[in-house]
Short mmCIF file of C-alpha atoms in Angstrom, two decimals:
data_model
loop_
_atom_site.label_atom_id
_atom_site.label_comp_id
_atom_site.label_asym_id
_atom_site.label_seq_id
_atom_site.Cartn_x
_atom_site.Cartn_y
_atom_site.Cartn_z
CA UNK A 94 9.19 15.08 -12.80
CA UNK A 95 9.22 11.58 -11.34
CA UNK A 96 5.75 11.87 -9.84
CA UNK A 97 4.83 10.80 -6.33
CA UNK A 98 7.22 8.14 -5.11
CA UNK A 99 6.23 5.53 -2.56
CA UNK A 100 8.29 2.84 -0.91
CA UNK A 101 8.20 0.00 -0.47
CA UNK A 102 5.89 -1.09 -3.27
CA UNK A 103 5.11 -4.34 -1.47
CA UNK A 104 5.44 -5.25 2.18
CA UNK A 105 4.75 -8.53 3.89
CA UNK A 106 5.07 -8.61 7.64
CA UNK A 107 3.87 -10.49 10.66
CA UNK A 108 1.28 -9.34 13.12
CA UNK A 109 2.77 -7.19 15.85
CA UNK A 110 5.60 -5.83 13.74
CA UNK A 111 6.10 -2.15 13.03
CA UNK A 112 5.49 -1.05 9.47
CA UNK A 113 6.73 2.22 7.97
CA UNK A 114 5.50 3.43 4.61
CA UNK A 115 7.28 6.26 2.86
CA UNK A 116 6.25 8.93 0.43
CA UNK A 117 8.03 11.60 -1.56
CA UNK A 118 5.57 14.12 -3.01
CA UNK A 119 6.00 16.01 -6.23
CA UNK A 120 8.36 18.95 -5.78
CA UNK A 121 6.46 22.19 -5.21
CA UNK A 122 3.28 20.52 -4.01
CA UNK A 123 2.16 21.87 -0.64
CA UNK A 124 -0.51 19.27 0.18
CA UNK A 125 0.08 15.61 0.93
CA UNK A 126 -2.58 12.95 1.45
CA UNK A 127 -2.49 9.39 2.76
CA UNK A 128 -5.23 6.97 1.62
CA UNK A 129 -6.02 3.34 2.35
CA UNK A 130 -7.94 1.05 0.01
CA UNK A 131 -9.50 -2.31 0.82
CA UNK A 132 -12.17 -4.41 -0.79
CA UNK A 133 -14.36 -4.12 2.28
CA UNK A 134 -14.07 -0.41 2.97
CA UNK A 135 -13.10 1.01 -0.39
CA UNK A 136 -10.84 4.06 -0.58
CA UNK A 137 -10.46 6.10 2.60
CA UNK A 138 -8.60 9.34 3.22
CA UNK A 139 -6.60 8.85 6.42
CA UNK A 140 -4.83 12.15 6.93
CA UNK A 141 -3.61 15.15 4.99
CA UNK A 142 -0.89 17.74 5.46
CA UNK A 143 -0.52 21.32 4.31
CA UNK A 144 2.99 22.75 4.32
CA UNK A 145 4.15 19.79 6.40
CA UNK A 146 1.51 20.38 9.09
CA UNK A 147 -1.19 17.75 9.71
CA UNK A 148 -4.53 19.40 9.07
CA UNK A 149 -7.06 16.63 9.55
CA UNK A 150 -6.33 13.16 10.86
CA UNK A 151 -9.93 12.19 11.53
CA UNK A 152 -9.62 9.37 9.02
CA UNK A 153 -6.83 7.64 10.92
CA UNK A 154 -8.40 4.41 12.16
CA UNK A 155 -6.79 4.21 15.57
CA UNK A 156 -3.78 5.11 17.69
CA UNK A 157 -1.68 2.38 16.14
CA UNK A 158 -1.47 4.61 13.07
CA UNK A 159 0.69 7.72 12.97
CA UNK A 160 1.90 9.97 10.18
CA UNK A 161 4.64 12.55 10.00
CA UNK A 162 5.98 15.00 7.50
CA UNK A 163 9.34 16.26 8.72
CA UNK A 164 9.97 18.27 5.56
CA UNK A 165 8.37 19.19 2.26
CA UNK A 166 9.83 16.23 0.43
CA UNK A 167 9.13 13.33 2.74
CA UNK A 168 6.31 11.77 4.72
CA UNK A 169 5.87 8.52 6.62
CA UNK A 170 2.85 6.49 7.69
CA UNK A 171 3.64 4.15 10.55
CA UNK A 172 1.61 1.27 11.93
CA UNK A 173 2.70 -0.07 15.29
CA UNK A 174 1.82 -2.78 16.08
CA UNK A 175 0.44 -4.06 12.79
CA UNK A 176 -2.59 -6.35 12.59
CA UNK A 177 -3.94 -8.54 9.78
CA UNK A 178 -6.87 -6.15 9.27
CA UNK A 179 -4.36 -3.46 8.28
CA UNK A 180 -3.68 -5.35 5.07
CA UNK A 181 -4.54 -2.95 2.27
CA UNK A 182 -3.09 -0.77 -0.45
CA UNK A 183 -1.85 2.52 0.93
CA UNK A 184 -1.70 5.44 -1.47
CA UNK A 185 0.07 8.73 -1.03
CA UNK A 186 -1.00 11.71 -3.12
CA UNK A 187 0.11 15.30 -3.42
CA UNK A 188 -1.28 18.47 -4.90
CA UNK A 189 -0.56 22.13 -5.28
CA UNK A 190 -3.19 24.22 -3.52
CA UNK A 191 -5.11 21.34 -2.02
CA UNK A 192 -7.55 20.77 -4.82
CA UNK A 193 -8.74 17.19 -5.02
CA UNK A 194 -8.95 17.63 -8.75
CA UNK A 195 -5.26 18.31 -8.96
CA UNK A 196 -4.07 15.42 -6.82
CA UNK A 197 -1.44 13.10 -8.17
CA UNK A 198 -1.41 9.65 -6.66
CA UNK A 199 1.63 7.50 -6.08
CA UNK A 200 1.67 3.87 -7.21
CA UNK A 201 0.70 2.62 -3.76
CA UNK A 202 2.20 0.24 -1.21
CA UNK A 203 0.59 -3.18 -0.99
CA UNK A 204 0.74 -4.28 2.63
CA UNK A 205 0.03 -7.78 3.81
CA UNK A 206 0.07 -8.48 7.53
CA UNK A 207 0.10 -12.17 8.34
CA UNK I 91 -22.82 9.23 8.76
CA UNK I 92 -22.11 9.39 5.10
CA UNK I 93 -23.46 6.88 2.60
CA UNK I 94 -22.48 6.53 -1.03
CA UNK I 95 -24.17 3.97 -3.28
CA UNK I 96 -23.13 2.89 -6.74
CA UNK I 97 -23.59 -0.35 -8.65
CA UNK I 98 -20.93 -2.96 -8.08
CA UNK I 99 -20.45 -3.98 -11.68
CA UNK I 100 -21.60 -3.02 -15.16
CA UNK I 101 -20.86 -4.37 -18.60
CA UNK I 102 -21.09 -2.58 -21.93
CA UNK I 103 -20.09 -2.97 -25.54
CA UNK I 104 -17.26 -1.15 -27.25
CA UNK I 105 -18.56 1.97 -28.98
CA UNK I 106 -21.66 2.19 -26.82
CA UNK I 107 -22.67 4.65 -24.10
CA UNK I 108 -22.82 3.74 -20.43
CA UNK I 109 -24.15 5.66 -17.45
CA UNK I 110 -22.82 4.93 -13.96
CA UNK I 111 -25.06 6.21 -11.19
CA UNK I 112 -24.15 7.37 -7.72
CA UNK I 113 -26.55 8.29 -4.92
CA UNK I 114 -25.46 9.79 -1.65
CA UNK I 115 -26.68 10.81 1.76
CA UNK I 116 -24.32 13.14 3.56
CA UNK I 117 -24.36 15.80 6.22
CA UNK I 118 -24.38 18.78 3.90
CA UNK I 119 -22.59 18.84 0.57
CA UNK I 120 -19.31 20.30 -0.57
CA UNK I 121 -18.62 18.69 -3.91
CA UNK I 122 -18.75 15.36 -5.75
CA UNK I 123 -15.86 13.70 -7.53
CA UNK I 124 -15.44 10.87 -10.00
CA UNK I 125 -12.24 8.88 -10.28
CA UNK I 126 -11.10 6.15 -12.64
CA UNK I 127 -8.97 3.32 -11.33
CA UNK I 128 -7.49 0.59 -13.50
CA UNK I 129 -6.73 -2.72 -11.83
CA UNK I 130 -3.54 -2.57 -9.81
CA UNK I 131 -3.11 1.16 -10.36
CA UNK I 132 -3.81 4.35 -8.46
CA UNK I 133 -7.01 6.36 -8.96
CA UNK I 134 -6.97 9.22 -11.43
CA UNK I 135 -9.26 12.23 -11.20
CA UNK I 136 -12.02 12.49 -13.81
CA UNK I 137 -14.46 15.19 -12.75
CA UNK I 138 -15.69 17.49 -10.03
CA UNK I 139 -19.25 18.81 -9.61
CA UNK I 140 -20.34 21.28 -7.00
CA UNK I 141 -23.30 22.88 -8.80
CA UNK I 142 -26.28 21.16 -10.41
CA UNK I 143 -26.02 20.29 -14.03
CA UNK I 144 -23.87 18.55 -16.56
CA UNK I 145 -20.12 18.94 -16.91
CA UNK I 146 -18.72 17.64 -20.17
CA UNK I 147 -15.11 16.72 -20.75
CA UNK I 148 -14.45 14.90 -23.98
CA UNK I 149 -16.01 11.45 -23.98
CA UNK I 150 -16.83 11.73 -20.27
CA UNK I 151 -19.59 13.79 -18.70
CA UNK I 152 -20.72 14.08 -15.10
CA UNK I 153 -24.12 15.19 -13.87
CA UNK I 154 -25.20 16.36 -10.44
CA UNK I 155 -28.55 16.94 -8.77
CA UNK I 156 -28.00 18.12 -5.21
CA UNK I 157 -31.71 18.07 -4.33
CA UNK I 158 -31.90 14.39 -5.27
CA UNK I 159 -28.51 13.40 -3.87
CA UNK I 160 -27.69 11.95 -7.25
CA UNK I 161 -24.91 11.98 -9.79
CA UNK I 162 -24.00 10.02 -12.86
CA UNK I 163 -20.93 9.57 -14.98
CA UNK I 164 -21.60 9.18 -18.68
CA UNK I 165 -19.04 7.52 -20.89
CA UNK I 166 -19.52 7.78 -24.65
CA UNK I 167 -17.90 5.89 -27.51
CA UNK I 168 -16.65 3.27 -25.12
CA UNK I 169 -13.19 1.86 -25.68
CA UNK I 170 -11.66 -1.29 -24.29
CA UNK I 171 -9.29 0.82 -22.20
CA UNK I 172 -12.30 2.24 -20.34
CA UNK I 173 -12.58 -1.08 -18.51
CA UNK I 174 -11.81 0.03 -14.96
CA UNK I 175 -13.35 0.81 -11.61
CA UNK I 176 -15.13 4.16 -11.31
CA UNK I 177 -15.25 5.73 -7.87
CA UNK I 178 -17.77 8.30 -6.74
CA UNK I 179 -16.69 10.47 -3.80
CA UNK I 180 -18.65 13.11 -1.92
CA UNK I 181 -17.34 15.81 0.36
CA UNK I 182 -19.83 16.59 3.14
CA UNK I 183 -20.58 20.12 4.23
CA UNK I 184 -17.88 21.89 6.18
CA UNK I 185 -15.32 19.19 5.54
CA UNK I 186 -12.39 18.66 3.26
CA UNK I 187 -12.44 14.90 3.74
CA UNK I 188 -14.37 13.03 1.01
CA UNK I 189 -16.25 9.79 1.49
CA UNK I 190 -15.70 7.33 -1.34
CA UNK I 191 -18.13 4.81 -2.73
CA UNK I 192 -16.99 1.22 -3.21
CA UNK I 193 -16.61 1.78 -6.91
CA UNK I 194 -18.31 0.40 -10.02
CA UNK I 195 -16.34 -2.11 -12.01
CA UNK I 196 -16.99 -1.47 -15.70
CA UNK I 197 -16.23 -4.21 -18.19
CA UNK I 198 -16.15 -3.20 -21.84
CA UNK I 199 -16.33 -6.09 -24.28
CA UNK I 200 -15.92 -6.15 -28.06
#
């Protein structure tokens, strides 16, 4: 298995632009998680899905952030419009059964908003 | 709110033992996790404690005291590859969403 796949691996954009991060979970995993990591705030869970349905988005910082999972093999995290404070590493993770202990993380997308 | 405290940085010698502490104040409790994260990489799961006591897994052990809001991660026979950041995360009562500490950067030197 290829593991969790994220794209792009690096993204540099200007303030105000739309940013779309993509994630392909491990086949057969029914949970998908989006995290953000910064030096200031550490690692934060933004939102998670079960069987493509968003279960808890209380970690999403504000309305500029949205996440979708149109099918079991693909999810997106969108920021519109982007701001410099959104600069962070965004991780996607998936698991079978929802256990945190069985999560597999993707390599992350390093986002820089100028 | 939730509050997780752990030391920012620790250093230790190869072959030694190191204990990384984590204290927390949360609304209820629903499990504590430890993750390892090497620089530039994603976190990897190390341990999960929901009951008091010590959980041992090879060179790594994790301890929990719910009454004290305290956990530690014990690393034995340190190796250079153990140099990494160690994240403590606590899931408050009635929630699936964990709160992560800022992480403890462990430097293992020869």
